[in-house]
Coordinates of C-alpha atoms and ligand atoms in Angstrom, one line a residue:
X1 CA 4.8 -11.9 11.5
X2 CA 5.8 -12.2 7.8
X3 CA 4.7 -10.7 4.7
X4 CA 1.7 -13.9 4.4
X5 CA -0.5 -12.1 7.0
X6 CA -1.4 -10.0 4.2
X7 CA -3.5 -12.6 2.1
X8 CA -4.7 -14.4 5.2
X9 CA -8.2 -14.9 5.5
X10 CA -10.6 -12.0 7.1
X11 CA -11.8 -14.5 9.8
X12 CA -8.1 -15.2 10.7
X13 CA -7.7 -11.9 10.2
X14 CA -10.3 -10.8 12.9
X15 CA -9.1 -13.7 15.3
X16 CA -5.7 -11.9 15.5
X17 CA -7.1 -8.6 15.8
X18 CA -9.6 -9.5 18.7
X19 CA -6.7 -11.3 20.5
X20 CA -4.6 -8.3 20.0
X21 CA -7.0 -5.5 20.9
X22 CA -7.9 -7.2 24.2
X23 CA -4.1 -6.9 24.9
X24 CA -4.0 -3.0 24.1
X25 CA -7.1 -2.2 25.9
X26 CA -5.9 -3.9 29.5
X27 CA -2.4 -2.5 29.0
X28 CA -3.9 0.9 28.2
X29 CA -6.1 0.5 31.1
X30 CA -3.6 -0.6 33.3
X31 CA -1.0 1.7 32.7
X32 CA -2.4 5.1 31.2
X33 CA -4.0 7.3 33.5
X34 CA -6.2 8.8 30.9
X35 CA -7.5 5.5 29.7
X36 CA -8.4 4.1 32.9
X37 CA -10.5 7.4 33.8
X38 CA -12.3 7.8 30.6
X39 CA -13.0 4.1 30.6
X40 CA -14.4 4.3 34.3
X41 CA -16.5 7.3 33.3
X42 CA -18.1 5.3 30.4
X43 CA -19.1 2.7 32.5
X44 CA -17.2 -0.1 30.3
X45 CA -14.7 -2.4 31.4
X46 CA -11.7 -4.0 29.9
X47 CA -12.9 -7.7 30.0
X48 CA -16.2 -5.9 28.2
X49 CA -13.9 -5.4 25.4
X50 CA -13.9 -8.9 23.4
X51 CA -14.0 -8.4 20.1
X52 CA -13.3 -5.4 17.5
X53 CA -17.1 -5.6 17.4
X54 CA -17.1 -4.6 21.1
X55 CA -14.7 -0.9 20.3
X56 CA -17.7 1.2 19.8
X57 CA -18.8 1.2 23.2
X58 CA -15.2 3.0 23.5
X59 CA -14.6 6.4 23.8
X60 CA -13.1 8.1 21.1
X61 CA -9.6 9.1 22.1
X62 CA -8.6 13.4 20.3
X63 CA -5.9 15.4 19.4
X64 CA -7.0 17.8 22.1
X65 CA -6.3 14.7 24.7
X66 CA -2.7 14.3 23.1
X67 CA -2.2 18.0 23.5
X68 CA -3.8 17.9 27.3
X69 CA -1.8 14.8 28.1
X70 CA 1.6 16.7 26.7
X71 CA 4.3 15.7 26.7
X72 CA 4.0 12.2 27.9
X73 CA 0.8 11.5 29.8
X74 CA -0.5 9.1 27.0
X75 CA 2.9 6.4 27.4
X76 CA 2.3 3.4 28.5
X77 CA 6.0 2.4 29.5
X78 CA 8.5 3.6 32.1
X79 CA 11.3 6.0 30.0
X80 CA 14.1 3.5 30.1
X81 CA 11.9 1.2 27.7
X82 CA 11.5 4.4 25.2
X83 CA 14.2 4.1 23.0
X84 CA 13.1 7.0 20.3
X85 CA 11.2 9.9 20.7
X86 CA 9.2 11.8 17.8
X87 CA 7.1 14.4 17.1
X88 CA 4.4 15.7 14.8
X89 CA 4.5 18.8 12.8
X90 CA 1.9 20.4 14.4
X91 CA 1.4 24.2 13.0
X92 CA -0.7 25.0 15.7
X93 CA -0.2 24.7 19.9
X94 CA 1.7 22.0 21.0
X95 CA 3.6 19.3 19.1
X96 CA 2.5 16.0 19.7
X97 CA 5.3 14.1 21.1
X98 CA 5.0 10.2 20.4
X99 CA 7.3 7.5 21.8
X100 CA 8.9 3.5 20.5
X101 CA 10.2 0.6 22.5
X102 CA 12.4 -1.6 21.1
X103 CA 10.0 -4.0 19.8
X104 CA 7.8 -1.0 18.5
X105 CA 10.6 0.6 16.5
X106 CA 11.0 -3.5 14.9
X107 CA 7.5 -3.6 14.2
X108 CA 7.9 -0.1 12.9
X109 CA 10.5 -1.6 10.3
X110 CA 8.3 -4.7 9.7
X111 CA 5.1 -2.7 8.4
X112 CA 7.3 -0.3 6.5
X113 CA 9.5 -2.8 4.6
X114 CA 6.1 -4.6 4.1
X115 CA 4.8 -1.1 3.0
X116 CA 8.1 -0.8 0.5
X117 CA 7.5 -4.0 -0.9
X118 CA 3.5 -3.8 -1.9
X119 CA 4.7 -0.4 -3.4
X120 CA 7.0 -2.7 -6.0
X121 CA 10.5 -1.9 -4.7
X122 CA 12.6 -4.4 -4.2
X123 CA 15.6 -6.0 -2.2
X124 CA 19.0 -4.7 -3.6
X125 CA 17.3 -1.6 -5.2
X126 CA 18.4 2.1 -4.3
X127 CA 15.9 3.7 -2.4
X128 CA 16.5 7.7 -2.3
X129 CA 14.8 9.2 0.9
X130 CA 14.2 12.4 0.5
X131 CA 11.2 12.1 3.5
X132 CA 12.5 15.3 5.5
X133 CA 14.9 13.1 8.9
X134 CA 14.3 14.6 12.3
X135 CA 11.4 14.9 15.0
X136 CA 8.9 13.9 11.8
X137 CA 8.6 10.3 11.3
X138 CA 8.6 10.4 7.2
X139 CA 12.5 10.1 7.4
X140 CA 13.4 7.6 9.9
X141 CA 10.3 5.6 9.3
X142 CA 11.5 5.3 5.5
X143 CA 14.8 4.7 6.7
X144 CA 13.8 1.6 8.9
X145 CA 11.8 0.2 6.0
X146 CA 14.6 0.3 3.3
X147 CA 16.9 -1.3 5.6
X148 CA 14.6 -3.9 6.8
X149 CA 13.6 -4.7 3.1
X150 CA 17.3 -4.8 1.9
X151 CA 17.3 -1.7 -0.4
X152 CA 20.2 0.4 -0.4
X153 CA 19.3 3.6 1.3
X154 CA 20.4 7.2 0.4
X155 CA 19.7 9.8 3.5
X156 CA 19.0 12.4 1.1
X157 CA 16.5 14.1 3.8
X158 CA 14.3 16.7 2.2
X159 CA 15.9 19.7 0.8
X160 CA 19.3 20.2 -1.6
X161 CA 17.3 19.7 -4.2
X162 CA 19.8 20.3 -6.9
X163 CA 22.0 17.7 -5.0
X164 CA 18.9 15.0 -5.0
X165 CA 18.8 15.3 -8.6
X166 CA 22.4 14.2 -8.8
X167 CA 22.2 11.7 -6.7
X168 CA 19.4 10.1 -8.7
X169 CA 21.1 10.8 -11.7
X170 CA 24.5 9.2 -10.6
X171 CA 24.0 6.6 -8.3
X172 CA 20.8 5.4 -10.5
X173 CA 18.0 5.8 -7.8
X174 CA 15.1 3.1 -8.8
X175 CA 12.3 4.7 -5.9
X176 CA 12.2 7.7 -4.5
X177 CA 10.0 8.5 -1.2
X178 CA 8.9 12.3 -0.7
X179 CA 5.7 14.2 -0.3
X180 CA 3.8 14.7 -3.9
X181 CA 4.5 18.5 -4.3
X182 CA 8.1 17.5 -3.7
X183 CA 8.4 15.4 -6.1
X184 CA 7.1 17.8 -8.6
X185 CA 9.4 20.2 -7.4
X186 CA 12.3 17.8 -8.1
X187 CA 11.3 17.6 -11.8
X188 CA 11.3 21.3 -12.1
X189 CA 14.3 21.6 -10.4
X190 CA 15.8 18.5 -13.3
X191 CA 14.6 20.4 -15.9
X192 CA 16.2 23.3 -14.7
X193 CA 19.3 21.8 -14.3
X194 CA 18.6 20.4 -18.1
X195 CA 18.2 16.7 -16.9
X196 CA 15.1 15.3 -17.8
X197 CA 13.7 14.2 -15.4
X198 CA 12.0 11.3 -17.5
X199 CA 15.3 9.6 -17.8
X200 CA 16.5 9.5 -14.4
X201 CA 16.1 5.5 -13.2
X202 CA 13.7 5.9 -10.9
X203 CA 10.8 4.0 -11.4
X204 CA 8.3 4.5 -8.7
X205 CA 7.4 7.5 -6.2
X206 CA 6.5 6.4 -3.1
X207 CA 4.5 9.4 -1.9
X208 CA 2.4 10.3 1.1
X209 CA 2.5 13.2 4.0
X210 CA 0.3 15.2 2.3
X211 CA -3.4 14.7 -0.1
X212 CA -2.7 14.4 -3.4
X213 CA -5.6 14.3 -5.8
X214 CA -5.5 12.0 -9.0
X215 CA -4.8 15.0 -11.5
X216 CA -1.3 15.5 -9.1
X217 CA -0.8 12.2 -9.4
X218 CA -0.9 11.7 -13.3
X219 CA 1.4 14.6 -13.2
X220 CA 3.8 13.6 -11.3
X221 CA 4.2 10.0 -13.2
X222 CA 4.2 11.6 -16.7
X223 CA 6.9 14.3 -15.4
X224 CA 9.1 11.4 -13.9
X225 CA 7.9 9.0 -16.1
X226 CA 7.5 6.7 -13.2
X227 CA 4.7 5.3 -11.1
X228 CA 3.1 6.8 -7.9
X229 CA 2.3 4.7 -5.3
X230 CA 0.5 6.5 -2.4
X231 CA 1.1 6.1 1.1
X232 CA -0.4 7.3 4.4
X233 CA 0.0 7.1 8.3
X234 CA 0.4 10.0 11.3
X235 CA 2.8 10.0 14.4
X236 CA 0.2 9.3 16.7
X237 CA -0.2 5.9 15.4
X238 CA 3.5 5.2 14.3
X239 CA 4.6 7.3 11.8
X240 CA 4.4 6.5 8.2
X241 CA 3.5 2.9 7.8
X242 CA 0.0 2.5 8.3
X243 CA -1.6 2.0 4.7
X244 CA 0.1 1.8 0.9
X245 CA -1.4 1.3 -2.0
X246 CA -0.4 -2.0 -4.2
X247 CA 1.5 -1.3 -7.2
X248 CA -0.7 -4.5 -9.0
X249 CA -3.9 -3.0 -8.7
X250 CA -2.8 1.0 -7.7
X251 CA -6.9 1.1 -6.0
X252 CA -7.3 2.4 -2.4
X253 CA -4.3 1.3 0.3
X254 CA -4.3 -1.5 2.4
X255 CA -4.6 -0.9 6.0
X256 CA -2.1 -3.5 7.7
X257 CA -5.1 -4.1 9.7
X258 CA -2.6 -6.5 11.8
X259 CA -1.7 -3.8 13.5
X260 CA -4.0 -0.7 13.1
X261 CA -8.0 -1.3 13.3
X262 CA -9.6 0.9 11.0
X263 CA -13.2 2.6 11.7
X264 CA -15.2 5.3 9.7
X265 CA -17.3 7.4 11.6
X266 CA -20.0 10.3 10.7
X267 CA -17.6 13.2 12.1
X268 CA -20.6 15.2 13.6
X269 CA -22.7 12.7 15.0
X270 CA -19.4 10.2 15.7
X271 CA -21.8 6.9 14.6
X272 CA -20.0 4.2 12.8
X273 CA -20.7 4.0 9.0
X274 CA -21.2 1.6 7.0
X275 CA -18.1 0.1 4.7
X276 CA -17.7 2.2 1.4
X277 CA -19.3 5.7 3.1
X278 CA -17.4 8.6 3.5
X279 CA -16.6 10.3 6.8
X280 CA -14.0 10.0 9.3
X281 CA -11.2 7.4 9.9
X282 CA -10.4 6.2 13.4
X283 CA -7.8 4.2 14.2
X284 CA -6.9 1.9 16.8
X285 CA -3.4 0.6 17.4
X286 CA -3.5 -3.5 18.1
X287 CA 0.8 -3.6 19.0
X288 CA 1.8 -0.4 20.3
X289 CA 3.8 -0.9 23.6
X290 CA 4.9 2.4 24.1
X291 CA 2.1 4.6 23.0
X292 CA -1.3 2.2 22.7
X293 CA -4.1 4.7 21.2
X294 CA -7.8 3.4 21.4
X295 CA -10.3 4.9 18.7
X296 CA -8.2 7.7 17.4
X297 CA -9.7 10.4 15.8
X298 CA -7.6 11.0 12.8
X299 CA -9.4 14.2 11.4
X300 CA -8.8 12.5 7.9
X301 CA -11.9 12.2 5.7
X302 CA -12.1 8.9 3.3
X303 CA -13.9 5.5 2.8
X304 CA -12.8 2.1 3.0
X305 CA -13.6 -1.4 1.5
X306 CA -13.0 -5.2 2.0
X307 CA -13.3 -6.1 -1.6
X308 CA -11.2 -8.4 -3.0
X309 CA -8.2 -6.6 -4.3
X310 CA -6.7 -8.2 -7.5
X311 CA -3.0 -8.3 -5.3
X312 CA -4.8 -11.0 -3.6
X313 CA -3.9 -8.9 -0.4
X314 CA -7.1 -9.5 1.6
X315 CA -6.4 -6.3 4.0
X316 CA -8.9 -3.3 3.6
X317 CA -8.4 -0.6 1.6
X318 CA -9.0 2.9 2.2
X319 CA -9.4 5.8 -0.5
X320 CA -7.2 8.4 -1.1
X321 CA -7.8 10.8 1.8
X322 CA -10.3 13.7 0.5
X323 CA -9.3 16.2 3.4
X324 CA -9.0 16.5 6.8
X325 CA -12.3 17.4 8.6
X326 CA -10.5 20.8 9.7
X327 CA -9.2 21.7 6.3
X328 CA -13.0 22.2 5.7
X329 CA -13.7 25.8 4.3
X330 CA -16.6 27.2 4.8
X331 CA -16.8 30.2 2.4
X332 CA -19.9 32.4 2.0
X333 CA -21.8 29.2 3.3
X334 CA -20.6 27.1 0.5
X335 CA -18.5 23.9 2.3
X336 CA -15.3 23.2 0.8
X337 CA -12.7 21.2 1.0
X338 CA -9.0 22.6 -0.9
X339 CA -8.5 19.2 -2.4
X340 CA -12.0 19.6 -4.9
X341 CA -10.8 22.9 -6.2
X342 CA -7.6 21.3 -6.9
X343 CA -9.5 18.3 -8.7
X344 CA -11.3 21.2 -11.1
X345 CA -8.4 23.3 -11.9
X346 CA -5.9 20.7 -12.6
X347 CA -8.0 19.3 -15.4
X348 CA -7.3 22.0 -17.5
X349 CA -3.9 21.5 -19.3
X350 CA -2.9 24.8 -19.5
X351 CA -2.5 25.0 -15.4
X352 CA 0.6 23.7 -13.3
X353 CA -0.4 22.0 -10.2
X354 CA 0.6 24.9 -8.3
X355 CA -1.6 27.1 -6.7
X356 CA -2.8 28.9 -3.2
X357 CA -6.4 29.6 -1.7
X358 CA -6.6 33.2 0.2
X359 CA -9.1 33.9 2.1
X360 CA -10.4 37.2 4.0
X361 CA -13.2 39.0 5.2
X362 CA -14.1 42.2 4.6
X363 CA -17.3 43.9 5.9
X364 CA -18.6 40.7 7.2
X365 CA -18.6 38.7 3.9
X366 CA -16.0 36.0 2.9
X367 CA -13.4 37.2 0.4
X368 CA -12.2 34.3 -1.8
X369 CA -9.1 34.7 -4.0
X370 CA -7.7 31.9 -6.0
X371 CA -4.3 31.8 -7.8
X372 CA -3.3 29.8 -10.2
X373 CA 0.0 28.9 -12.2
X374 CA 0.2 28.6 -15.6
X375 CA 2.5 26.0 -17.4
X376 CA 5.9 26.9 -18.6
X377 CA 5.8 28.1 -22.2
X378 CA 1.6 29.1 -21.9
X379 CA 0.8 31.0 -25.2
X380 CA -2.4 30.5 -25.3
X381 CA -5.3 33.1 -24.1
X382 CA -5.9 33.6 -20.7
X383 CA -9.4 35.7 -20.9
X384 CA -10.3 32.6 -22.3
X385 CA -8.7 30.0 -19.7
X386 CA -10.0 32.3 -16.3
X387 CA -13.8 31.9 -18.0
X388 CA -13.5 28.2 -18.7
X389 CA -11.7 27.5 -15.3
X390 CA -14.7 29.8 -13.2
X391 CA -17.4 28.4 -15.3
X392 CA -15.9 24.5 -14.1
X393 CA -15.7 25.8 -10.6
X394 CA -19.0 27.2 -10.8
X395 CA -20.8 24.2 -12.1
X396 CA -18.6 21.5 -10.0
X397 CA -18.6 23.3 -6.7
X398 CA -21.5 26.0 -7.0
X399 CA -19.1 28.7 -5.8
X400 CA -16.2 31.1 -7.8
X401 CA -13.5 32.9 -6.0
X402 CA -14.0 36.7 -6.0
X403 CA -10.7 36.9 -7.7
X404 CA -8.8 34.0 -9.9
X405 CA -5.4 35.1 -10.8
X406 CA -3.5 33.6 -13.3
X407 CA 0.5 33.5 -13.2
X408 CA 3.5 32.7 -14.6
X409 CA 5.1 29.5 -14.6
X410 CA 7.1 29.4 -11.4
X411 CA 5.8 32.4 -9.2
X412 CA 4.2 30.4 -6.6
X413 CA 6.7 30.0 -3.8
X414 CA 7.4 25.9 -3.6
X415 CA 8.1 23.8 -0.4
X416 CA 11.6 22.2 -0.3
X417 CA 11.5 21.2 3.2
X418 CA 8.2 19.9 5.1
X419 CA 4.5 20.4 4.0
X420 CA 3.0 22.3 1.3
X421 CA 0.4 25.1 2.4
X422 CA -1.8 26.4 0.3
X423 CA -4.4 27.5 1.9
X424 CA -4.0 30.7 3.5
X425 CA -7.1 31.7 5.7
X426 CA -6.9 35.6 7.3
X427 CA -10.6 35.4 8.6
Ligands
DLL501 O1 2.9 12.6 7.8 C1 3.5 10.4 8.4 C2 3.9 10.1 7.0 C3 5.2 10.3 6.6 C4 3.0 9.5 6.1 C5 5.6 10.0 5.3 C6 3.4 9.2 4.9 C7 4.7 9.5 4.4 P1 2.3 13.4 10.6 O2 3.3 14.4 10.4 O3 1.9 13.1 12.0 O4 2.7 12.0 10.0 O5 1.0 13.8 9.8 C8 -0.1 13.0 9.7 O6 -0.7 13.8 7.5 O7 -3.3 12.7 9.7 C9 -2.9 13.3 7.3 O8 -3.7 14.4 7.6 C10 -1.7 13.7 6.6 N1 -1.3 12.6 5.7 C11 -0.4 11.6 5.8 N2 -0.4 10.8 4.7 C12 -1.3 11.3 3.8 C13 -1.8 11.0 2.6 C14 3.0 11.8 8.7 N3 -1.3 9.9 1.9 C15 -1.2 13.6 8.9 N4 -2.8 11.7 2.0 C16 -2.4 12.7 8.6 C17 -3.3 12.8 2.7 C18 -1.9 12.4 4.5 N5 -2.9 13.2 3.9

């Protein structure tokens, strides 16, 4: 299916995704185990399953079944059809292990080319993928995309950073694709090296992997003097792939709803909400053969709308995601997601967007201790800067960390390879 899928109407729109989720639900049925009891036990059939309408009389499908199911209860094809093999970075238990056909591993290309493109990079440009290759999908994923699109790819991997900065620098890299804290890392790394990193060529950061609140994105397009284009997707539904923002309007990413059915449920009482309300996405796969997933529980909080966007794409976007419903902190009672203290502190100039979240507990009360990094060359007075930045926290969240520490430029440890963390919970 071409590129024109995008601007088609919503009613064609929903015509193909009926048609295509009444496919995935009798081939999950048919030929997953797991599907056809938990189906059974609901009471629901396949042929009840009509329309996208129909999907919430579906059970929601959990990472705890992909971690039951491991390592490949959940595939839908015998393993000589598998012809790739991923997994996701898990940091707890069990990796989740996620499997392509042939004609899965093409569509994968298709909606990450189609990804590329929205993001403003073009055929014959250089792409530099510094998306970490391996069992994560960020560097193949990319990879498939850049070829499919007609880019010129460089396997950079993630990593070497010193090397990626020549590589931009020499071969004149016009996009770059990496998770944001890497690609402020790679500035830092420029300047050190004494290349700015403002002149290298490349002209738009395609980032994603990881949140990234507005405040991190300014940063990272005035330090590369480039524009950031988000993107988001998880292995269990394909890998990178499954929304990007659209460098015409740069408001919300479009869900290639061709493939992937978006829902956004109220996490605790798992009822479907109403477009624009915040809660949890759920996916649903419409072309998987390998690995179909019905009502997927993505643990990643955000909104989405079916405005018309000013690209003239008429796919739904969703927001920025705010935080996965287990990042949630819950600190003296106070709920808290990472991503709003990152919002507060990084207003303030005089802070890098660097910093770490520790918490313990001592005597049966939370212990909250926030550190902060200061920009390169701070001169100005930090009495000063710790009251303003607890009396922002204070008022914006109604809770200040027991301790805020402020350090130099540089002291918190960066991520070269893989995820940031930043919160660090000894509870
Ligand atoms: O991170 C796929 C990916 C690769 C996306 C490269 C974008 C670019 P997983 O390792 O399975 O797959 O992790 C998926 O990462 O459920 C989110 O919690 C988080 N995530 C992905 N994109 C974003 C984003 C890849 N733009 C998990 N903002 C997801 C916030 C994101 N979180």
């Amino acid at each position: 299916m071409s590129a024109t899928v995008e601007r088609t109407s919503r009613e064609e729109l929903r015509e193909l995704q009926n048609e295509r989720l009444r496919e995935t639900v009798a081939r999950a049925y048919e030929r997953v185990p797991f599907y056809r009891e938990t189906l059974d036990e609901t009471g629901v059939s396949p042929s009840d399953i009509e329309t996208v309408d129909d999907l919430r009389d579906l059970p929601f499908t959990t990472k705890s079944d992909f971690r039951d199911e491991y390592p490949d209860g959940l595939f839908a094809v015998d393993d000589e059809e598998i012809r790739r093999i991923h997994a996701s970075s898990g940091t707890t238990g069990k990796p989740k292990i996620v499997a392509y056909t042939a004609a899965d591993l093409d569509r994968w290309n298709e909606v990450m080319a189609r990804s590329m493109a929205a993001a403003g990079i073009e055929r014959g440009e250089t792409f530099q993928n510094a998306y970490d290759y391996g069992l994560f999908t960020g560097g193949l994923g990319f990879h498939g995309g850049a070829e499919e699109l007609g880019t010129t790819v460089i396997p950079a991997s993630s990593g070497n950073t010193q090397r990626q900065v020549e590589l931009a620098r020499d071969l004149g890299s016009d996009a770059i694709g990496c998770t944001p804290s890497y690609a402020l890392y790679l500035a830092e790394t420029a300047e050190e090296m004494g290349v700015d990193p403002r002149n290298l060529s490349i002209s738009t950061v395609l980032y994603g992997a990881e949140p990234c609140t507005e405040p991190m994105r300014e940063e990272i397009e005035t330090r590369l003097d480039a524009t950031g284009i988000e993107n988001y997707g998880l292995s269990e539904l394909i890998g990178p792939g499954v929304a990007v923002e659209c460098h015409e309007a740069q408001a919300g990413m479009h869900i290639w709803e061709d493939h992937f059915y978006p829902e956004v449920i109220d996490p605790q009482t798992g009822e479907v909400l109403p477009e624009g309300e915040e809660g949890e996405l759920v996916l649903t796969s419409l072309t998987k053969e390998a690995l179909p997933v019905l009502r997927y529980r993505t643990g990643d909080l955000t909104a989405l709308t079916a405005e018309e966007c000013d690209c003239g794409r008429t796919m739904v976007r969703m927001d920025s995601v705010t935080g996965r419903a287990d990042d949630l902190l819950i600190v003296r009672g106070v709920n808290l997601y990472p991503s709003q203290i990152e919002d507060v502190v990084l207003e303030f100039d005089a802070v890098a967007p660097h910093y770490r979240i520790d918490l313990y507990r001592e005597d049966a009360l939370d212990r909250f201790e926030l550190t902060i990094e200061l920009v390169a060359g701070f001169a100005g007075d930090r009495d000063r800067l710790r009251t303003d930045v607890l009396a922002r926290l204070q008022n914006a969240l109604s809770i200040t960390p027991d301790t805020l520490e402020l350090v130099e430029h540089g002291s918190i440890e960066r991520t070269e390879v893989g995820k940031v963390k930043r919160v660090y919970d000894h509870r």
